[in-house]
Amino acid sequence: MAKYKTKGLIAKFATANPPTTQTIIQLGDSSLEFGERDALINVTTHDTSTGTHEFLDPGFKSPASFSGEILYDPADQVHEDIRSAFESGNDRYLLLTLPDTGAATILFKCRVKSMSMPLPVMGKMVLNVQLEGLASTTFTP
Amino acid sequence: MDAEDAIFAALVADASVTSLVGTRVFKVHTQDPVVPYVVLQRIAETPAALHREASEIEEVLVQVTCFSTTHAGARALIRAIKSALDGQLLSNGDRPTLTDGRTDYDEATGLYRADADFIV
């Protein structure tokens, strides 16, 4: 079974579905949350005989989300699109290509939920971005 | 222009520094230079860890060392260097930040030395 390191991730961000050329350059440490399934429905009934509660999955989960550190360049078009999307609240698409042999992809519609930029005296201009999914994820292995 | 070149340019252009050492600011320690003089040394560099591209930014630690025949002379020179560099805008767009300083007697050269470390 193959094992992979994470360096080499490609993230693209655009209005287009899917993004094609709009690579988020200078992307540093990042994190992808696949979402969380909704709380279980307790379906324990009078004839539950095992002494253990019974549950059903409700069939829904929350969308994926992505957070990342970007060495921010205000003149870069994609960095500016991220900032613009945050200000407007408009939808975008995020396409992640994993650095595995098959270049698996994860695509979802999202919005820019939050941005922050620490400004220490001795530091790099880093934009911390959180993207929040708006619908289901398309995974292509 | 990298950090050392930018620091070098700033020092050789600063009147307070050149009044003490003229153009005797070196990027490597040369043999038997005329005293007093200044030597720059890149101590460490920390690039940003990125997924794809080479880092377009790095954090560089540069040590600036002043050599003089007297302790007072080394101290006067390092004070001029600190004024010339700490928080000042270099020609490459960086602003060095003074992080540490030391004084000592250098057995190898028989000279007094004063060091200042800058993060760029």
PDB file of C-alpha atoms in Angstrom:
ATOM      1  CA  MET A   1       0.000   0.000   0.000  1.00  0.00           C
ATOM      2  CA  ALA A   2       1.497   3.344  -1.053  1.00  0.00           C
ATOM      3  CA  LYS A   3       2.160   6.122   1.440  1.00  0.00           C
ATOM      4  CA  TYR A   4       2.460   9.786   0.549  1.00  0.00           C
ATOM      5  CA  LYS A   5       3.749  12.996   1.993  1.00  0.00           C
ATOM      6  CA  THR A   6       1.599  16.097   1.807  1.00  0.00           C
ATOM      7  CA  LYS A   7       4.037  18.460   0.144  1.00  0.00           C
ATOM      8  CA  GLY A   8       2.971  19.065  -3.418  1.00  0.00           C
ATOM      9  CA  LEU A   9      -0.704  19.806  -2.811  1.00  0.00           C
ATOM     10  CA  ILE A  10      -2.235  22.006  -5.518  1.00  0.00           C
ATOM     11  CA  ALA A  11      -5.150  24.267  -4.652  1.00  0.00           C
ATOM     12  CA  LYS A  12      -7.132  26.162  -7.284  1.00  0.00           C
ATOM     13  CA  PHE A  13      -9.780  28.759  -6.541  1.00  0.00           C
ATOM     14  CA  ALA A  14     -12.136  30.319  -9.061  1.00  0.00           C
ATOM     15  CA  THR A  15     -15.664  31.133 -10.121  1.00  0.00           C
ATOM     16  CA  ALA A  16     -15.386  28.416 -12.766  1.00  0.00           C
ATOM     17  CA  ASN A  17     -16.451  24.852 -11.987  1.00  0.00           C
ATOM     18  CA  PRO A  18     -13.916  23.352 -11.887  1.00  0.00           C
ATOM     19  CA  PRO A  19     -11.110  25.877 -11.569  1.00  0.00           C
ATOM     20  CA  THR A  20      -8.451  25.315 -14.207  1.00  0.00           C
ATOM     21  CA  THR A  21      -5.558  27.760 -14.155  1.00  0.00           C
ATOM     22  CA  GLN A  22      -6.308  29.688 -10.956  1.00  0.00           C
ATOM     23  CA  THR A  23      -3.685  28.142  -8.708  1.00  0.00           C
ATOM     24  CA  ILE A  24      -3.257  29.545  -5.213  1.00  0.00           C
ATOM     25  CA  ILE A  25       0.481  30.176  -5.270  1.00  0.00           C
ATOM     26  CA  GLN A  26       2.714  30.359  -2.201  1.00  0.00           C
ATOM     27  CA  LEU A  27       0.377  28.067  -0.260  1.00  0.00           C
ATOM     28  CA  GLY A  28       1.784  26.861   3.052  1.00  0.00           C
ATOM     29  CA  ASP A  29       0.378  24.689   5.818  1.00  0.00           C
ATOM     30  CA  SER A  30      -3.220  23.779   5.070  1.00  0.00           C
ATOM     31  CA  SER A  31      -5.984  21.593   6.404  1.00  0.00           C
ATOM     32  CA  LEU A  32      -9.012  19.930   4.844  1.00  0.00           C
ATOM     33  CA  GLU A  33     -12.034  18.965   6.895  1.00  0.00           C
ATOM     34  CA  PHE A  34     -14.282  16.539   5.032  1.00  0.00           C
ATOM     35  CA  GLY A  35     -17.281  17.545   7.144  1.00  0.00           C
ATOM     36  CA  GLU A  36     -19.152  15.935   9.971  1.00  0.00           C
ATOM     37  CA  ARG A  37     -22.142  13.650   9.824  1.00  0.00           C
ATOM     38  CA  ASP A  38     -25.250  14.906  11.599  1.00  0.00           C
ATOM     39  CA  ALA A  39     -26.134  13.585  15.018  1.00  0.00           C
ATOM     40  CA  LEU A  40     -27.510  10.097  15.154  1.00  0.00           C
ATOM     41  CA  ILE A  41     -31.261   9.555  15.462  1.00  0.00           C
ATOM     42  CA  ASN A  42     -32.151   7.451  18.449  1.00  0.00           C
ATOM     43  CA  VAL A  43     -34.511   4.715  17.250  1.00  0.00           C
ATOM     44  CA  THR A  44     -34.558   2.703  20.438  1.00  0.00           C
ATOM     45  CA  THR A  45     -38.001   1.165  20.829  1.00  0.00           C
ATOM     46  CA  HIS A  46     -39.864  -0.987  23.313  1.00  0.00           C
ATOM     47  CA  ASP A  47     -38.782  -4.127  21.495  1.00  0.00           C
ATOM     48  CA  THR A  48     -35.050  -3.239  21.507  1.00  0.00           C
ATOM     49  CA  SER A  49     -33.826  -6.332  23.279  1.00  0.00           C
ATOM     50  CA  THR A  50     -30.028  -6.063  23.436  1.00  0.00           C
ATOM     51  CA  GLY A  51     -29.807  -3.489  26.207  1.00  0.00           C
ATOM     52  CA  THR A  52     -28.035  -1.130  23.806  1.00  0.00           C
ATOM     53  CA  HIS A  53     -29.597   1.955  22.257  1.00  0.00           C
ATOM     54  CA  GLU A  54     -30.108   1.791  18.546  1.00  0.00           C
ATOM     55  CA  PHE A  55     -29.391   4.616  16.161  1.00  0.00           C
ATOM     56  CA  LEU A  56     -29.789   5.561  12.577  1.00  0.00           C
ATOM     57  CA  ASP A  57     -27.611   7.860  10.544  1.00  0.00           C
ATOM     58  CA  PRO A  58     -29.880  10.703   9.392  1.00  0.00           C
ATOM     59  CA  GLY A  59     -28.321  10.706   5.941  1.00  0.00           C
ATOM     60  CA  PHE A  60     -26.856  14.199   6.093  1.00  0.00           C
ATOM     61  CA  LYS A  61     -23.506  15.688   6.881  1.00  0.00           C
ATOM     62  CA  SER A  62     -21.974  19.142   6.927  1.00  0.00           C
ATOM     63  CA  PRO A  63     -20.001  20.272   3.859  1.00  0.00           C
ATOM     64  CA  ALA A  64     -16.227  20.179   3.667  1.00  0.00           C
ATOM     65  CA  SER A  65     -14.049  23.100   4.662  1.00  0.00           C
ATOM     66  CA  PHE A  66     -10.489  24.116   3.937  1.00  0.00           C
ATOM     67  CA  SER A  67      -8.064  26.384   5.748  1.00  0.00           C
ATOM     68  CA  GLY A  68      -4.636  27.459   4.614  1.00  0.00           C
ATOM     69  CA  GLU A  69      -1.750  29.852   5.076  1.00  0.00           C
ATOM     70  CA  ILE A  70      -0.784  31.866   2.035  1.00  0.00           C
ATOM     71  CA  LEU A  71       2.310  34.022   1.656  1.00  0.00           C
ATOM     72  CA  TYR A  72       0.163  36.933   0.624  1.00  0.00           C
ATOM     73  CA  ASP A  73       0.852  38.995  -2.489  1.00  0.00           C
ATOM     74  CA  PRO A  74      -1.796  41.697  -2.947  1.00  0.00           C
ATOM     75  CA  ALA A  75      -0.803  41.903  -6.631  1.00  0.00           C
ATOM     76  CA  ASP A  76      -1.494  38.223  -7.328  1.00  0.00           C
ATOM     77  CA  GLN A  77      -4.808  37.724  -9.159  1.00  0.00           C
ATOM     78  CA  VAL A  78      -5.909  34.637  -7.238  1.00  0.00           C
ATOM     79  CA  HIS A  79      -4.943  36.123  -3.868  1.00  0.00           C
ATOM     80  CA  GLU A  80      -6.987  39.173  -4.819  1.00  0.00           C
ATOM     81  CA  ASP A  81      -9.918  36.988  -5.867  1.00  0.00           C
ATOM     82  CA  ILE A  82      -9.885  35.354  -2.435  1.00  0.00           C
ATOM     83  CA  ARG A  83     -10.018  38.751  -0.763  1.00  0.00           C
ATOM     84  CA  SER A  84     -12.723  39.926  -3.162  1.00  0.00           C
ATOM     85  CA  ALA A  85     -14.800  36.793  -2.588  1.00  0.00           C
ATOM     86  CA  PHE A  86     -14.569  37.328   1.153  1.00  0.00           C
ATOM     87  CA  GLU A  87     -15.816  40.894   0.851  1.00  0.00           C
ATOM     88  CA  SER A  88     -18.703  39.998  -1.473  1.00  0.00           C
ATOM     89  CA  GLY A  89     -19.707  36.634  -0.006  1.00  0.00           C
ATOM     90  CA  ASN A  90     -20.021  35.281  -3.545  1.00  0.00           C
ATOM     91  CA  ASP A  91     -19.595  31.582  -4.350  1.00  0.00           C
ATOM     92  CA  ARG A  92     -16.382  30.106  -5.628  1.00  0.00           C
ATOM     93  CA  TYR A  93     -15.076  26.605  -6.313  1.00  0.00           C
ATOM     94  CA  LEU A  94     -12.057  25.034  -4.658  1.00  0.00           C
ATOM     95  CA  LEU A  95     -10.215  22.214  -6.405  1.00  0.00           C
ATOM     96  CA  LEU A  96      -7.568  20.353  -4.435  1.00  0.00           C
ATOM     97  CA  THR A  97      -5.216  17.964  -6.188  1.00  0.00           C
ATOM     98  CA  LEU A  98      -3.450  15.633  -3.790  1.00  0.00           C
ATOM     99  CA  PRO A  99       0.206  14.688  -4.318  1.00  0.00           C
ATOM    100  CA  ASP A 100      -0.476  10.966  -4.705  1.00  0.00           C
ATOM    101  CA  THR A 101       0.392   8.934  -7.785  1.00  0.00           C
ATOM    102  CA  GLY A 102      -3.146   9.161  -9.116  1.00  0.00           C
ATOM    103  CA  ALA A 103      -3.477  12.894  -8.400  1.00  0.00           C
ATOM    104  CA  ALA A 104      -6.766  12.472  -6.567  1.00  0.00           C
ATOM    105  CA  THR A 105      -8.953  15.564  -6.585  1.00  0.00           C
ATOM    106  CA  ILE A 106     -11.448  17.071  -4.197  1.00  0.00           C
ATOM    107  CA  LEU A 107     -13.812  19.707  -5.541  1.00  0.00           C
ATOM    108  CA  PHE A 108     -16.494  21.680  -3.769  1.00  0.00           C
ATOM    109  CA  LYS A 109     -18.386  24.930  -3.978  1.00  0.00           C
ATOM    110  CA  CYS A 110     -17.399  27.262  -1.200  1.00  0.00           C
ATOM    111  CA  ARG A 111     -17.341  30.744   0.209  1.00  0.00           C
ATOM    112  CA  VAL A 112     -14.494  32.537   1.942  1.00  0.00           C
ATOM    113  CA  LYS A 113     -15.669  32.387   5.525  1.00  0.00           C
ATOM    114  CA  SER A 114     -12.818  34.285   7.171  1.00  0.00           C
ATOM    115  CA  MET A 115      -9.416  35.823   6.624  1.00  0.00           C
ATOM    116  CA  SER A 116      -6.811  36.966   9.103  1.00  0.00           C
ATOM    117  CA  MET A 117      -3.288  38.326   8.853  1.00  0.00           C
ATOM    118  CA  PRO A 118      -0.988  38.333  11.870  1.00  0.00           C
ATOM    119  CA  LEU A 119       1.394  41.290  11.709  1.00  0.00           C
ATOM    120  CA  PRO A 120       4.305  40.582  14.064  1.00  0.00           C
ATOM    121  CA  VAL A 121       7.339  42.865  13.898  1.00  0.00           C
ATOM    122  CA  MET A 122       9.496  39.976  12.712  1.00  0.00           C
ATOM    123  CA  GLY A 123       7.416  37.869  10.397  1.00  0.00           C
ATOM    124  CA  LYS A 124       6.119  37.121   6.946  1.00  0.00           C
ATOM    125  CA  MET A 125       2.969  38.630   5.487  1.00  0.00           C
ATOM    126  CA  VAL A 126       0.749  35.563   5.763  1.00  0.00           C
ATOM    127  CA  LEU A 127      -2.952  35.421   4.984  1.00  0.00           C
ATOM    128  CA  ASN A 128      -4.846  32.754   6.933  1.00  0.00           C
ATOM    129  CA  VAL A 129      -7.918  31.799   4.950  1.00  0.00           C
ATOM    130  CA  GLN A 130     -10.913  29.639   5.847  1.00  0.00           C
ATOM    131  CA  LEU A 131     -13.121  28.336   3.038  1.00  0.00           C
ATOM    132  CA  GLU A 132     -16.490  26.885   3.957  1.00  0.00           C
ATOM    133  CA  GLY A 133     -18.198  24.385   1.685  1.00  0.00           C
ATOM    134  CA  LEU A 134     -21.702  25.101   0.431  1.00  0.00           C
ATOM    135  CA  ALA A 135     -22.632  21.733  -1.036  1.00  0.00           C
ATOM    136  CA  SER A 136     -21.415  18.196  -1.557  1.00  0.00           C
ATOM    137  CA  THR A 137     -17.836  17.258  -2.372  1.00  0.00           C
ATOM    138  CA  THR A 138     -16.786  15.572  -5.591  1.00  0.00           C
ATOM    139  CA  PHE A 139     -13.930  13.166  -4.999  1.00  0.00           C
ATOM    140  CA  THR A 140     -12.045  11.706  -7.927  1.00  0.00           C
ATOM    141  CA  PRO A 141      -9.388   9.103  -7.016  1.00  0.00           C
TER     142      PRO A 141
ATOM    143  CA  MET B   1      19.429  41.604  -4.021  1.00  0.00           C
ATOM    144  CA  ASP B   2      19.797  39.349  -0.981  1.00  0.00           C
ATOM    145  CA  ALA B   3      19.942  40.421   2.645  1.00  0.00           C
ATOM    146  CA  GLU B   4      23.735  40.519   2.972  1.00  0.00           C
ATOM    147  CA  ASP B   5      24.161  42.587  -0.191  1.00  0.00           C
ATOM    148  CA  ALA B   6      21.482  45.001   0.987  1.00  0.00           C
ATOM    149  CA  ILE B   7      23.079  45.341   4.431  1.00  0.00           C
ATOM    150  CA  PHE B   8      26.490  45.821   2.836  1.00  0.00           C
ATOM    151  CA  ALA B   9      25.114  48.558   0.583  1.00  0.00           C
ATOM    152  CA  ALA B  10      23.493  50.314   3.534  1.00  0.00           C
ATOM    153  CA  LEU B  11      26.653  50.269   5.627  1.00  0.00           C
ATOM    154  CA  VAL B  12      28.991  51.566   2.917  1.00  0.00           C
ATOM    155  CA  ALA B  13      26.520  54.349   2.216  1.00  0.00           C
ATOM    156  CA  ASP B  14      26.101  55.418   5.842  1.00  0.00           C
ATOM    157  CA  ALA B  15      28.217  58.443   6.795  1.00  0.00           C
ATOM    158  CA  SER B  16      28.475  57.480  10.468  1.00  0.00           C
ATOM    159  CA  VAL B  17      29.840  54.047   9.565  1.00  0.00           C
ATOM    160  CA  THR B  18      32.179  55.171   6.787  1.00  0.00           C
ATOM    161  CA  SER B  19      33.605  57.935   9.022  1.00  0.00           C
ATOM    162  CA  LEU B  20      34.898  55.111  11.241  1.00  0.00           C
ATOM    163  CA  VAL B  21      35.839  52.371   8.745  1.00  0.00           C
ATOM    164  CA  GLY B  22      35.806  53.950   5.288  1.00  0.00           C
ATOM    165  CA  THR B  23      35.003  51.128   2.849  1.00  0.00           C
ATOM    166  CA  ARG B  24      36.341  48.365   5.127  1.00  0.00           C
ATOM    167  CA  VAL B  25      33.093  46.423   5.257  1.00  0.00           C
ATOM    168  CA  PHE B  26      33.605  42.812   4.176  1.00  0.00           C
ATOM    169  CA  LYS B  27      31.259  39.957   3.331  1.00  0.00           C
ATOM    170  CA  VAL B  28      33.905  37.454   4.364  1.00  0.00           C
ATOM    171  CA  HIS B  29      36.721  37.747   6.876  1.00  0.00           C
ATOM    172  CA  THR B  30      39.865  38.645   4.943  1.00  0.00           C
ATOM    173  CA  GLN B  31      43.403  38.253   6.239  1.00  0.00           C
ATOM    174  CA  ASP B  32      45.043  41.182   8.028  1.00  0.00           C
ATOM    175  CA  PRO B  33      42.676  43.958   6.987  1.00  0.00           C
ATOM    176  CA  VAL B  34      43.316  47.503   8.189  1.00  0.00           C
ATOM    177  CA  VAL B  35      41.645  48.091  11.556  1.00  0.00           C
ATOM    178  CA  PRO B  36      38.881  48.961  12.368  1.00  0.00           C
ATOM    179  CA  TYR B  37      36.736  46.969  10.004  1.00  0.00           C
ATOM    180  CA  VAL B  38      33.370  45.252   9.751  1.00  0.00           C
ATOM    181  CA  VAL B  39      32.529  41.701   8.680  1.00  0.00           C
ATOM    182  CA  LEU B  40      29.101  40.392   7.719  1.00  0.00           C
ATOM    183  CA  GLN B  41      28.128  36.760   8.125  1.00  0.00           C
ATOM    184  CA  ARG B  42      24.909  34.943   7.245  1.00  0.00           C
ATOM    185  CA  ILE B  43      24.316  32.793  10.323  1.00  0.00           C
ATOM    186  CA  ALA B  44      21.038  31.154   9.346  1.00  0.00           C
ATOM    187  CA  GLU B  45      18.237  31.323   6.852  1.00  0.00           C
ATOM    188  CA  THR B  46      14.720  30.015   7.208  1.00  0.00           C
ATOM    189  CA  PRO B  47      12.652  29.836   4.039  1.00  0.00           C
ATOM    190  CA  ALA B  48       8.887  29.502   4.175  1.00  0.00           C
ATOM    191  CA  ALA B  49       7.638  25.906   3.830  1.00  0.00           C
ATOM    192  CA  LEU B  50       5.365  25.794   0.788  1.00  0.00           C
ATOM    193  CA  HIS B  51       3.609  23.000  -1.063  1.00  0.00           C
ATOM    194  CA  ARG B  52       4.762  23.735  -4.587  1.00  0.00           C
ATOM    195  CA  GLU B  53       6.968  26.700  -5.369  1.00  0.00           C
ATOM    196  CA  ALA B  54      10.325  27.717  -4.023  1.00  0.00           C
ATOM    197  CA  SER B  55       9.795  30.152  -1.204  1.00  0.00           C
ATOM    198  CA  GLU B  56       9.851  33.736  -2.389  1.00  0.00           C
ATOM    199  CA  ILE B  57      10.696  34.876   1.092  1.00  0.00           C
ATOM    200  CA  GLU B  58      13.176  33.798   3.707  1.00  0.00           C
ATOM    201  CA  GLU B  59      14.055  34.931   7.176  1.00  0.00           C
ATOM    202  CA  VAL B  60      17.790  35.564   7.361  1.00  0.00           C
ATOM    203  CA  LEU B  61      19.922  36.018  10.469  1.00  0.00           C
ATOM    204  CA  VAL B  62      22.954  38.180   9.720  1.00  0.00           C
ATOM    205  CA  GLN B  63      25.735  38.824  12.205  1.00  0.00           C
ATOM    206  CA  VAL B  64      27.615  42.104  11.836  1.00  0.00           C
ATOM    207  CA  THR B  65      30.969  42.085  13.628  1.00  0.00           C
ATOM    208  CA  CYS B  66      33.159  45.104  14.320  1.00  0.00           C
ATOM    209  CA  PHE B  67      36.856  44.682  14.987  1.00  0.00           C
ATOM    210  CA  SER B  68      38.916  47.410  16.638  1.00  0.00           C
ATOM    211  CA  THR B  69      42.138  47.808  18.615  1.00  0.00           C
ATOM    212  CA  THR B  70      40.109  49.162  21.531  1.00  0.00           C
ATOM    213  CA  HIS B  71      36.926  48.081  23.306  1.00  0.00           C
ATOM    214  CA  ALA B  72      35.573  51.636  23.050  1.00  0.00           C
ATOM    215  CA  GLY B  73      36.305  51.682  19.331  1.00  0.00           C
ATOM    216  CA  ALA B  74      34.416  48.432  18.716  1.00  0.00           C
ATOM    217  CA  ARG B  75      31.471  49.691  20.769  1.00  0.00           C
ATOM    218  CA  ALA B  76      31.346  53.026  18.924  1.00  0.00           C
ATOM    219  CA  LEU B  77      31.370  51.256  15.591  1.00  0.00           C
ATOM    220  CA  ILE B  78      28.610  48.807  16.504  1.00  0.00           C
ATOM    221  CA  ARG B  79      26.459  51.697  17.748  1.00  0.00           C
ATOM    222  CA  ALA B  80      26.816  53.393  14.371  1.00  0.00           C
ATOM    223  CA  ILE B  81      25.911  50.146  12.622  1.00  0.00           C
ATOM    224  CA  LYS B  82      22.839  49.605  14.782  1.00  0.00           C
ATOM    225  CA  SER B  83      21.631  53.119  13.934  1.00  0.00           C
ATOM    226  CA  ALA B  84      22.257  52.502  10.254  1.00  0.00           C
ATOM    227  CA  LEU B  85      20.377  49.202  10.117  1.00  0.00           C
ATOM    228  CA  ASP B  86      17.819  48.639  12.885  1.00  0.00           C
ATOM    229  CA  GLY B  87      14.371  49.280  11.429  1.00  0.00           C
ATOM    230  CA  GLN B  88      15.777  51.059   8.402  1.00  0.00           C
ATOM    231  CA  LEU B  89      14.542  50.395   4.884  1.00  0.00           C
ATOM    232  CA  LEU B  90      17.155  48.597   2.800  1.00  0.00           C
ATOM    233  CA  SER B  91      17.424  48.879  -0.962  1.00  0.00           C
ATOM    234  CA  ASN B  92      15.880  45.414  -1.392  1.00  0.00           C
ATOM    235  CA  GLY B  93      12.762  46.414   0.577  1.00  0.00           C
ATOM    236  CA  ASP B  94      13.676  44.607   3.801  1.00  0.00           C
ATOM    237  CA  ARG B  95      13.914  46.187   7.247  1.00  0.00           C
ATOM    238  CA  PRO B  96      16.448  44.537   9.572  1.00  0.00           C
ATOM    239  CA  THR B  97      15.486  44.046  13.204  1.00  0.00           C
ATOM    240  CA  LEU B  98      18.195  44.029  15.848  1.00  0.00           C
ATOM    241  CA  THR B  99      17.847  40.889  17.957  1.00  0.00           C
ATOM    242  CA  ASP B 100      21.083  40.473  19.925  1.00  0.00           C
ATOM    243  CA  GLY B 101      24.493  41.942  20.660  1.00  0.00           C
ATOM    244  CA  ARG B 102      27.792  40.890  22.217  1.00  0.00           C
ATOM    245  CA  THR B 103      31.251  42.226  22.967  1.00  0.00           C
ATOM    246  CA  ASP B 104      34.404  40.187  23.363  1.00  0.00           C
ATOM    247  CA  TYR B 105      38.160  40.033  22.885  1.00  0.00           C
ATOM    248  CA  ASP B 106      39.015  37.930  19.831  1.00  0.00           C
ATOM    249  CA  GLU B 107      42.079  35.806  20.595  1.00  0.00           C
ATOM    250  CA  ALA B 108      42.628  34.840  16.966  1.00  0.00           C
ATOM    251  CA  THR B 109      42.957  38.409  15.716  1.00  0.00           C
ATOM    252  CA  GLY B 110      44.143  40.079  18.931  1.00  0.00           C
ATOM    253  CA  LEU B 111      41.380  42.619  18.481  1.00  0.00           C
ATOM    254  CA  TYR B 112      38.316  43.742  20.408  1.00  0.00           C
ATOM    255  CA  ARG B 113      35.050  42.793  18.746  1.00  0.00           C
ATOM    256  CA  ALA B 114      31.424  43.843  19.029  1.00  0.00           C
ATOM    257  CA  ASP B 115      28.661  41.856  17.343  1.00  0.00           C
ATOM    258  CA  ALA B 116      25.091  42.698  16.431  1.00  0.00           C
ATOM    259  CA  ASP B 117      22.598  40.168  15.080  1.00  0.00           C
ATOM    260  CA  PHE B 118      19.845  41.252  12.737  1.00  0.00           C
ATOM    261  CA  ILE B 119      16.849  39.337  11.479  1.00  0.00           C
ATOM    262  CA  VAL B 120      16.043  40.389   7.926  1.00  0.00           C
TER     263      VAL B 120
END
